[in-house]
Coordinates of C-alpha atoms in Angstrom, one line a residue:
F1 CA -63.6 88.2 4.5
T2 CA -64.3 90.5 1.7
K3 CA -63.9 89.9 -2.0
E4 CA -61.9 92.5 -4.3
T5 CA -62.6 92.3 -7.6
P6 CA -61.3 91.7 -10.3
S7 CA -58.1 90.6 -8.5
L8 CA -59.8 88.2 -6.3
H9 CA -57.3 88.9 -3.4
Y10 CA -59.0 88.0 -0.3
T11 CA -58.3 90.3 2.6
F12 CA -58.9 90.0 6.7
Q13 CA -61.5 92.5 8.1
P14 CA -60.4 94.2 11.7
A15 CA -60.0 91.5 14.1
A16 CA -62.8 93.6 16.1
A17 CA -65.4 93.0 13.7
V18 CA -64.8 89.1 13.8
V19 CA -64.8 88.7 17.2
T20 CA -68.5 90.7 17.4
L21 CA -69.8 87.9 14.9
F22 CA -68.9 85.1 17.1
K23 CA -70.0 87.2 20.5
P24 CA -71.6 84.8 22.9
T25 CA -75.1 85.2 23.6
T26 CA -75.0 84.5 27.3
T27 CA -72.5 86.3 29.4
H28 CA -71.0 85.9 32.8
S29 CA -69.5 88.6 35.4
P30 CA -65.5 88.1 36.0
K31 CA -67.0 86.9 39.9
Q32 CA -69.1 84.2 38.2
Q33 CA -66.2 83.3 36.1
Q34 CA -64.1 82.9 38.5
N35 CA -66.1 80.8 41.0
T36 CA -66.9 78.3 38.3
Q37 CA -63.0 78.0 37.4
T38 CA -62.2 77.5 41.1
K39 CA -65.4 75.0 41.7
M40 CA -63.6 72.6 38.3
S41 CA -60.4 72.9 39.8
D42 CA -61.2 72.0 43.6
I43 CA -63.0 69.5 42.1
F44 CA -59.8 67.7 39.8
S45 CA -57.1 69.7 41.5
D46 CA -56.5 66.3 43.6
I47 CA -57.6 63.4 41.3
D48 CA -54.9 61.3 40.2
V49 CA -56.3 61.2 36.4
S50 CA -53.8 58.0 35.7
G51 CA -54.0 55.7 38.8
F52 CA -55.5 55.3 41.8
P53 CA -55.4 54.8 45.6
E54 CA -53.2 51.7 46.2
E55 CA -55.7 50.9 48.9
A56 CA -58.5 51.0 46.5
L57 CA -60.5 48.0 45.4
P58 CA -57.9 45.6 46.8
D59 CA -59.6 42.6 44.6
H60 CA -59.4 44.5 41.4
Q61 CA -55.4 45.7 40.8
K62 CA -54.7 42.3 38.8
Y63 CA -55.2 42.4 35.4
E64 CA -57.8 39.7 34.1
H65 CA -57.8 38.4 30.9
P66 CA -61.0 39.2 29.0
L67 CA -60.6 35.5 27.1
V68 CA -61.0 34.0 30.5
Q69 CA -62.6 36.1 32.6
R70 CA -65.5 37.3 29.6
Y71 CA -65.7 34.4 27.1
A72 CA -64.0 31.1 27.8
T73 CA -66.6 28.6 28.9
K74 CA -66.3 26.1 31.8
E75 CA -65.7 22.8 29.6
M76 CA -62.8 24.6 27.7
S77 CA -61.4 26.4 30.6
S78 CA -61.3 22.9 32.6
I79 CA -59.2 21.7 29.8
F80 CA -56.4 23.7 30.4
S81 CA -57.3 24.4 34.7
P82 CA -54.4 23.8 37.0
A83 CA -56.6 21.0 38.3
M84 CA -56.4 19.0 34.5
K85 CA -52.5 19.5 34.2
F86 CA -51.2 18.3 37.7
T87 CA -53.9 15.9 38.5
T88 CA -52.5 14.6 34.7
W89 CA -49.1 14.6 35.8
R90 CA -50.0 12.6 39.0
K91 CA -51.6 9.9 36.5
L92 CA -48.2 10.0 34.1
W93 CA -46.1 9.1 37.0
L94 CA -48.6 6.2 38.2
A95 CA -48.9 5.1 35.1
F96 CA -44.9 5.3 34.7
A97 CA -44.1 3.5 38.0
T98 CA -47.0 0.9 37.4
A99 CA -45.1 -0.2 34.2
E100 CA -41.7 -0.5 35.5
Q101 CA -43.2 -2.6 38.2
E102 CA -44.6 -5.3 35.8
L103 CA -41.5 -5.0 34.1
G104 CA -39.2 -5.9 36.9
L105 CA -38.1 -3.1 38.7
D106 CA -38.5 -3.2 42.7
I107 CA -41.6 -0.8 43.4
T108 CA -44.3 -2.1 46.1
N109 CA -48.3 -2.0 45.1
E110 CA -48.0 -0.2 48.0
Q111 CA -46.1 2.6 46.6
L112 CA -48.6 2.4 43.7
Q113 CA -51.8 2.7 45.6
Q114 CA -50.3 5.5 47.7
M115 CA -49.6 7.2 44.5
K116 CA -53.0 6.2 43.3
D117 CA -54.9 7.4 46.6
Q118 CA -53.4 11.1 46.4
L119 CA -54.1 11.6 42.8
Y120 CA -56.3 15.0 43.6
N121 CA -54.9 15.7 47.3
I122 CA -52.9 18.8 45.3
D123 CA -51.6 21.2 47.7
F124 CA -50.8 24.0 45.2
D125 CA -49.1 26.8 48.0
K126 CA -46.8 23.7 48.9
A127 CA -46.0 23.4 45.2
N128 CA -45.1 26.7 44.5
E129 CA -43.0 27.2 47.7
Y130 CA -41.0 23.8 46.1
E131 CA -40.8 26.1 42.7
S132 CA -39.4 28.6 44.2
K133 CA -36.5 26.9 46.0
F134 CA -35.5 24.9 43.3
R135 CA -36.4 27.3 40.3
H136 CA -38.5 23.9 38.7
D137 CA -41.7 23.3 38.2
V138 CA -41.6 19.7 37.6
M139 CA -39.8 19.1 40.6
G140 CA -41.7 21.3 43.1
H141 CA -44.5 19.1 42.1
V142 CA -42.4 16.1 42.3
H143 CA -42.2 16.8 45.9
A144 CA -45.2 17.9 46.9
F145 CA -46.7 14.8 45.7
G146 CA -43.7 12.9 47.7
D147 CA -45.0 15.2 50.6
V148 CA -48.6 12.9 50.6
A149 CA -47.1 9.6 49.0
P150 CA -44.1 9.3 51.5
L151 CA -43.9 5.4 50.7
A152 CA -43.8 6.5 46.9
M153 CA -41.2 9.7 47.0
P154 CA -38.1 7.1 46.1
I155 CA -39.5 6.1 43.0
I156 CA -41.8 9.0 41.5
H157 CA -40.4 10.0 38.1
L158 CA -37.6 7.4 38.0
G159 CA -35.9 7.7 35.2
A160 CA -38.0 10.4 34.0
T161 CA -37.4 13.9 32.4
S162 CA -39.4 17.1 32.8
C163 CA -40.9 16.4 29.2
Y164 CA -41.9 13.2 30.4
V165 CA -44.5 14.7 32.3
G166 CA -45.1 18.6 30.8
D167 CA -45.5 17.0 27.2
N168 CA -47.4 13.9 27.6
T169 CA -50.0 16.5 29.3
D170 CA -49.7 18.9 26.6
I171 CA -50.7 15.8 24.2
I172 CA -53.6 15.0 26.5
Q173 CA -54.9 18.4 26.9
L174 CA -54.8 19.1 23.2
K175 CA -56.5 15.8 22.4
E176 CA -59.9 16.6 24.9
A177 CA -60.1 19.9 23.4
L178 CA -60.1 18.5 20.2
K179 CA -63.0 16.6 21.5
L180 CA -64.8 19.4 22.9
V181 CA -64.1 21.0 19.5
Q182 CA -65.4 18.3 17.0
R183 CA -68.4 17.9 19.4
K184 CA -69.5 21.7 19.1
L185 CA -68.7 21.9 15.2
V186 CA -71.2 18.4 14.7
Q187 CA -73.6 20.8 16.9
T188 CA -73.4 23.7 14.8
L189 CA -73.9 21.9 11.8
S190 CA -77.0 20.2 12.7
I191 CA -78.4 23.6 13.8
L192 CA -77.4 25.2 10.2
K193 CA -79.2 22.0 8.8
T194 CA -82.3 23.2 10.0
F195 CA -81.9 26.1 8.6
A196 CA -80.9 25.1 5.0
E197 CA -83.8 23.2 5.1
K198 CA -86.0 25.7 5.7
Y199 CA -84.8 28.5 3.2
A200 CA -83.6 25.9 0.4
D201 CA -85.9 27.6 -1.9
L202 CA -86.3 31.1 -0.8
P203 CA -84.7 33.1 -3.9
T204 CA -82.4 35.6 -3.0
L205 CA -79.8 37.9 -4.7
G206 CA -76.4 36.3 -5.4
F207 CA -73.1 38.7 -5.1
T208 CA -69.8 38.5 -6.6
H209 CA -67.7 41.4 -6.0
Y210 CA -70.6 42.2 -3.9
Q211 CA -72.7 43.7 -6.5
P212 CA -75.8 41.7 -7.6
A213 CA -75.3 38.6 -9.6
Q214 CA -77.5 35.8 -10.3
L215 CA -80.2 34.5 -8.1
T216 CA -79.4 31.8 -5.6
T217 CA -81.3 31.0 -2.1
V218 CA -80.8 31.7 1.2
G219 CA -80.5 28.1 2.2
K220 CA -77.6 27.3 -0.7
R221 CA -75.9 30.3 0.7
C222 CA -76.3 28.7 4.2
T223 CA -74.8 25.1 2.6
L224 CA -71.6 27.3 1.7
W225 CA -71.4 28.5 5.1
M226 CA -72.0 24.4 5.7
Q227 CA -69.4 23.1 3.7
D228 CA -66.5 25.2 5.2
L229 CA -67.6 24.0 8.5
L230 CA -67.5 20.2 7.5
L231 CA -64.1 20.7 5.9
D232 CA -62.8 21.7 9.9
Y233 CA -64.6 19.3 11.2
E234 CA -63.0 16.2 9.0
R235 CA -59.4 17.8 9.5
V236 CA -60.3 17.7 13.7
T237 CA -61.3 14.2 13.2
Y238 CA -58.5 13.1 11.2
E239 CA -56.1 14.8 14.0
L240 CA -58.2 12.9 17.4
E241 CA -57.5 9.6 14.5
N242 CA -53.7 10.2 14.2
L243 CA -52.4 12.1 17.7
P244 CA -49.2 10.1 18.9
M245 CA -48.3 10.4 22.4
R246 CA -45.1 11.0 23.2
G247 CA -44.6 8.3 25.4
V248 CA -41.3 7.6 27.3
K249 CA -38.0 8.7 25.2
G250 CA -36.0 10.7 27.9
T251 CA -33.6 13.2 27.7
T252 CA -32.7 13.1 24.0
G253 CA -35.0 10.9 22.4
T254 CA -32.9 7.7 22.7
Q255 CA -34.1 6.6 26.1
A256 CA -30.7 5.8 27.2
T257 CA -31.9 6.2 30.4
F258 CA -34.4 3.0 30.3
L259 CA -32.0 1.0 28.6
E260 CA -29.4 1.5 31.8
L261 CA -32.7 0.8 34.3
F262 CA -33.8 -2.7 32.3
N263 CA -29.3 -3.6 32.3
G264 CA -29.4 -3.3 28.5
D265 CA -32.9 -5.4 27.7
H266 CA -34.0 -3.1 24.8
D267 CA -37.3 -5.3 24.6
K268 CA -38.5 -4.0 28.0
V269 CA -37.5 -0.4 27.0
K270 CA -40.4 -0.8 24.2
Q271 CA -42.6 -2.5 26.5
L272 CA -42.4 0.6 29.0
N273 CA -43.3 3.4 26.2
S274 CA -46.0 1.1 24.8
K275 CA -47.8 0.2 28.3
V276 CA -47.6 3.7 29.4
C277 CA -49.4 4.9 26.2
K278 CA -51.7 2.4 25.9
A279 CA -52.7 3.4 30.0
M280 CA -53.1 7.1 29.0
G281 CA -55.6 6.0 26.3
F282 CA -53.4 6.6 23.1
E283 CA -52.7 3.6 20.4
K284 CA -50.0 5.5 18.6
V285 CA -47.1 6.9 19.9
I286 CA -44.6 9.6 18.1
A287 CA -41.9 7.0 16.6
V288 CA -38.9 9.3 17.1
S289 CA -38.3 12.5 19.1
G290 CA -35.6 14.5 20.9
Q291 CA -36.5 15.3 24.2
T292 CA -40.2 17.3 23.0
Y293 CA -42.2 15.7 20.3
T294 CA -42.0 17.6 17.0
R295 CA -43.4 20.9 17.4
K296 CA -44.7 21.3 14.2
I297 CA -47.7 18.9 15.6
D298 CA -48.9 22.6 17.7
Y299 CA -48.4 24.1 14.0
H300 CA -50.7 21.2 12.6
I301 CA -53.8 21.9 15.2
L302 CA -53.4 25.7 15.4
S303 CA -53.7 26.2 11.8
L304 CA -56.9 23.8 12.2
L305 CA -57.8 26.4 14.5
S306 CA -57.6 29.3 12.3
G307 CA -59.7 27.0 9.5
I308 CA -62.2 26.9 11.8
A309 CA -61.7 30.7 12.4
Q310 CA -61.7 31.3 8.5
S311 CA -64.8 29.7 8.7
A312 CA -66.7 31.0 11.2
Y313 CA -65.1 35.0 10.1
K314 CA -66.3 34.3 6.6
M315 CA -70.4 33.2 8.0
C316 CA -70.4 36.1 10.3
G317 CA -69.0 38.7 7.8
D318 CA -72.3 37.5 5.3
I319 CA -74.8 37.6 8.5
R320 CA -72.9 41.2 9.5
L321 CA -73.1 42.4 5.4
L322 CA -76.8 40.8 5.2
A323 CA -77.8 42.4 8.6
N324 CA -77.2 46.0 6.8
L325 CA -79.4 44.6 3.8
K326 CA -82.1 44.1 7.1
E327 CA -82.7 40.7 5.0
V328 CA -81.1 38.5 7.9
E329 CA -80.5 39.2 11.8
E330 CA -78.4 37.4 13.8
P331 CA -80.9 37.0 17.6
F332 CA -81.7 40.0 19.6
A333 CA -82.6 40.2 23.1
K334 CA -86.0 41.7 24.5
N335 CA -83.7 43.7 26.4
Q336 CA -80.8 43.7 24.4
I337 CA -79.2 47.7 23.8
G338 CA -77.8 48.1 20.6
S339 CA -76.1 51.2 21.6
S340 CA -75.9 53.5 24.2
A341 CA -76.3 56.8 21.8
M342 CA -78.5 55.5 19.3
A343 CA -81.8 53.6 20.7
Y344 CA -82.7 52.2 17.8
K345 CA -79.6 50.5 16.5
R346 CA -79.5 46.2 16.4
N347 CA -75.9 45.4 15.9
P348 CA -74.9 42.3 14.5
M349 CA -72.6 42.3 17.9
R350 CA -72.2 38.4 18.6
S351 CA -71.1 37.7 14.6
E352 CA -69.0 40.9 15.0
R353 CA -66.9 39.2 18.2
C354 CA -66.9 36.1 16.5
C355 CA -65.1 37.8 13.6
S356 CA -63.3 39.3 16.5
L357 CA -62.3 36.5 18.2
S358 CA -61.4 34.8 14.4
R359 CA -59.4 37.4 13.9
Y360 CA -57.1 36.5 16.9
I361 CA -57.2 33.0 16.4
M362 CA -55.7 33.4 12.7
S363 CA -52.6 34.9 13.9
L364 CA -51.9 32.8 16.3
P365 CA -50.4 29.6 13.5
P366 CA -47.3 31.9 12.8
S367 CA -46.1 32.0 16.6
A368 CA -46.3 27.8 16.5
A369 CA -44.2 27.9 13.0
N370 CA -41.3 30.1 14.2
T371 CA -41.1 27.6 17.6
H372 CA -40.8 24.9 15.1
A373 CA -38.3 26.6 12.8
N374 CA -36.5 27.6 16.4
Q375 CA -36.4 24.4 17.8
W376 CA -32.4 23.3 17.9
F377 CA -31.5 19.9 17.5
E378 CA -32.9 17.6 20.5
R379 CA -34.3 20.4 22.2
T380 CA -34.4 24.7 23.1
L381 CA -36.4 25.9 26.0
D382 CA -37.4 29.2 23.8
D383 CA -41.1 26.8 23.3
S384 CA -41.6 27.0 26.7
A385 CA -43.2 30.4 27.4
I386 CA -45.2 30.7 24.0
R387 CA -46.6 27.2 24.2
R388 CA -48.4 28.2 27.3
I389 CA -50.3 31.1 25.8
I390 CA -51.0 30.1 22.7
L391 CA -52.2 26.4 22.3
P392 CA -55.0 27.4 25.3
E393 CA -55.8 30.6 24.4
G394 CA -56.5 29.1 20.6
F395 CA -58.6 26.7 22.0
L396 CA -60.6 28.9 24.3
A397 CA -61.2 31.3 22.0
V398 CA -62.1 28.8 19.5
D399 CA -64.4 27.3 21.4
V400 CA -66.7 31.1 22.3
V401 CA -66.6 31.3 18.5
L402 CA -68.4 28.0 18.1
N403 CA -70.7 28.8 20.9
L404 CA -71.6 32.1 19.1
L405 CA -72.1 30.3 16.1
M406 CA -74.9 27.9 17.3
N407 CA -76.2 30.7 19.2
I408 CA -76.6 32.8 15.9
A409 CA -77.2 30.3 13.7
D410 CA -80.3 28.9 16.3
G411 CA -81.7 32.3 16.3
M412 CA -81.2 33.8 13.0
V413 CA -83.9 35.6 11.2
V414 CA -85.2 35.8 7.6
W415 CA -87.3 38.8 6.1
P416 CA -88.6 37.3 3.5
N417 CA -90.0 40.2 2.0
V418 CA -87.6 42.0 2.3
V419 CA -85.5 39.3 0.4
Q420 CA -88.3 39.8 -2.6
K421 CA -87.9 43.2 -2.3
H422 CA -84.2 43.4 -3.4
V423 CA -85.1 40.7 -5.9
M424 CA -87.4 42.1 -7.9
E425 CA -85.3 45.4 -7.8
E426 CA -83.1 43.6 -10.0
L427 CA -84.6 40.4 -11.6
P428 CA -85.7 42.5 -14.3
F429 CA -82.3 43.2 -16.0
M430 CA -81.4 39.2 -15.3
A431 CA -84.8 38.3 -17.0
T432 CA -84.1 40.1 -20.1
E433 CA -82.6 37.2 -22.1
V434 CA -85.5 34.8 -20.9
I435 CA -88.0 37.8 -22.3
L436 CA -86.2 37.8 -25.8
M437 CA -85.8 34.4 -26.4
E438 CA -89.8 33.8 -25.9
C439 CA -90.5 37.3 -28.4
V440 CA -88.1 35.4 -30.8
K441 CA -90.0 32.3 -30.7
A442 CA -93.3 34.3 -31.6
G443 CA -91.6 35.7 -34.7
G444 CA -89.7 38.5 -33.6
D445 CA -86.8 39.8 -35.1
R446 CA -84.0 39.3 -32.3
Q447 CA -81.7 42.3 -33.5
E448 CA -84.2 44.8 -33.1
L449 CA -85.6 43.1 -30.2
H450 CA -82.2 43.1 -28.8
E451 CA -81.3 47.2 -29.0
A452 CA -85.1 47.8 -27.4
I453 CA -83.9 45.7 -24.5
R454 CA -80.7 47.6 -24.3
V455 CA -82.3 51.2 -24.3
H456 CA -85.1 50.4 -22.1
S457 CA -82.5 48.6 -19.7
M458 CA -80.3 52.0 -19.9
D459 CA -83.2 54.1 -19.3
A460 CA -84.4 52.0 -16.3
G461 CA -81.0 51.8 -14.9
K462 CA -80.5 55.8 -15.2
V463 CA -84.3 56.3 -13.2
V464 CA -82.7 53.5 -10.2
K465 CA -79.6 55.5 -10.4
G466 CA -80.5 59.3 -10.8
E467 CA -83.8 59.9 -9.6
G468 CA -83.8 57.1 -6.9
K469 CA -86.7 55.6 -8.4
P470 CA -88.1 51.7 -8.2
N471 CA -86.4 49.7 -11.5
D472 CA -89.4 50.2 -14.0
L473 CA -87.3 48.0 -16.9
L474 CA -90.5 45.5 -17.0
E475 CA -93.1 48.3 -17.2
R476 CA -91.3 49.6 -20.3
I477 CA -91.5 46.4 -21.8
A478 CA -95.3 45.9 -21.4
K479 CA -95.9 49.4 -22.7
D480 CA -93.7 48.3 -25.8
P481 CA -95.1 47.1 -29.1
L482 CA -92.8 44.9 -29.6
F483 CA -92.6 42.8 -26.8
K484 CA -96.5 42.2 -27.6
A485 CA -95.6 38.2 -27.6
V486 CA -95.0 38.4 -24.1
H487 CA -97.2 40.8 -22.2
S488 CA -99.7 38.5 -21.1
K489 CA -97.5 36.5 -19.5
L490 CA -94.7 39.2 -18.3
D491 CA -95.3 38.4 -14.5
T492 CA -94.8 34.8 -14.9
L493 CA -91.2 35.1 -16.9
V494 CA -90.2 37.1 -13.9
D495 CA -90.9 34.2 -11.2
P496 CA -87.6 34.3 -8.8
K497 CA -87.6 30.3 -8.8
L498 CA -87.3 30.4 -12.6
F499 CA -83.8 31.9 -12.5
I500 CA -82.5 29.8 -9.1
G501 CA -80.8 26.8 -11.3
R502 CA -80.4 24.0 -9.2
A503 CA -80.0 25.9 -6.1
K504 CA -82.7 24.4 -4.0
E505 CA -81.6 21.1 -5.6
Q506 CA -78.0 21.2 -4.5
T507 CA -79.1 22.2 -1.1
E508 CA -80.9 18.9 -1.1
E509 CA -78.0 17.1 -2.1
F510 CA -76.0 18.1 0.3
L511 CA -77.4 17.6 3.3
A512 CA -78.0 14.5 2.4
E513 CA -75.2 13.3 0.9
E514 CA -72.3 15.1 3.0
I515 CA -74.1 16.1 6.4
D516 CA -76.8 13.3 7.2
P517 CA -73.7 10.6 7.1
V518 CA -71.8 12.6 9.8
L519 CA -74.8 13.9 12.1
Q520 CA -75.5 9.9 11.8
K521 CA -71.9 8.8 12.4
E522 CA -72.0 11.1 15.3
E523 CA -75.6 11.0 16.5
G524 CA -74.0 10.7 20.7
L525 CA -72.6 14.2 20.3
L526 CA -75.7 15.9 18.9
G527 CA -76.9 14.7 22.6
K528 CA -74.4 16.3 24.8
E529 CA -76.1 19.4 26.2
V530 CA -73.7 22.7 25.5
V531 CA -72.8 23.9 29.2
D532 CA -72.4 27.3 28.5
G533 CA -74.6 29.7 26.9
V534 CA -73.9 33.4 25.4
N535 CA -74.4 36.0 28.3
V536 CA -73.0 39.1 26.3

């Protein structure tokens, strides 16, 4: 381009000149270029870049859910497995028939014994065949159970509706999953307690608006994470203590079928409900229901899981920011690769994964809320498909998140020298009020001293921001005769531990008064081994 003056009008030079500017240094003959193009064409001409041959990789042509295949633990997966679900159905049928016999229905011991003997003998292929035939999953398993317990076939599911096994099994799975979550919350708090104790008095910069603020301690910051998780533990414990079983309610919740079975005996119907629930380990029974238990329970449970995810996200978000400052790092394995391109990288990938899964968990409660709100009258079936997804996946993801928190907390590294460096970069500004007061006590003029500190602070700030040099405010004060009264003790006036308030004491009090009672109460949970580690 050329610029013409004085009009400042830009004009193009001839195209040939432009081409010359970008002429390649290496040239190929037309024949060489043709061969290169032909070779590329030969390689990709018969490749389907958007798919694969039907016969290729036959064992890997179905979508695999990453939550299950990549992240989920054996413990939580087992709770929501087909084995757990359908053996629980059979236990519910056995408890139901046993209670009916005790209350006078014509059911023999031989029938009950045969049911008991076949609780774990499930032919899933046969059950699927029956389901395809009847278009009904419960009846598919009724017939599969009847095949192996033929004496009991006439009385399996007698008087019950599908929700008797479906909803009660869901509640049992939720209860077992909550127990696992409770255990891992307690174990996480125990690990974090050790970290908080170790760094209870290590001063560090506090941040508000992610700008430097008054000092706190590394341990005190950890108690903020712990307090959130403690609130989550309390909610989990409440749900476990108050979760009701649906019980024996009938097709619309009126127990009309059972009243018919027991010839109008209301007391026997009530006993049937109570006996079944106690046999399945529940003291509380939902007072009234339609065909299903109220889906508001699902919403409460998923909201609880969302709360745990929020706590985890907050903690891991802080760790990610601290990792950027090089003050704190999550564990980093000997052979771990931080980046495929940048070999020096130490990315906080566990914390990032924790935040990613937590974000998914936090998205689930609205689905449960909409499901509950849209249950018409005594029930509609539009709750079924979505509950099969969001309830197990919520627990599977939370379980992974808690495993990650334990792994991170157990191996978290603090770099005290870096922490102190950042503190000392900001502390001179924070210490000016103490310096001012000490000089006034020695007879100085408060207004004159205040103005001098203001000027020195502004100049020091210009050095830090404008020149990229260290904060030299203390050096300026040390050279100013106005502050002669503190020159000999300037170093002691800026001891970081003088600026942490009650952070150390608050940490110790929180651990002793809030955490220790929980750890003592749940001592039995602390001894249970975490089956699955963090492998990716």
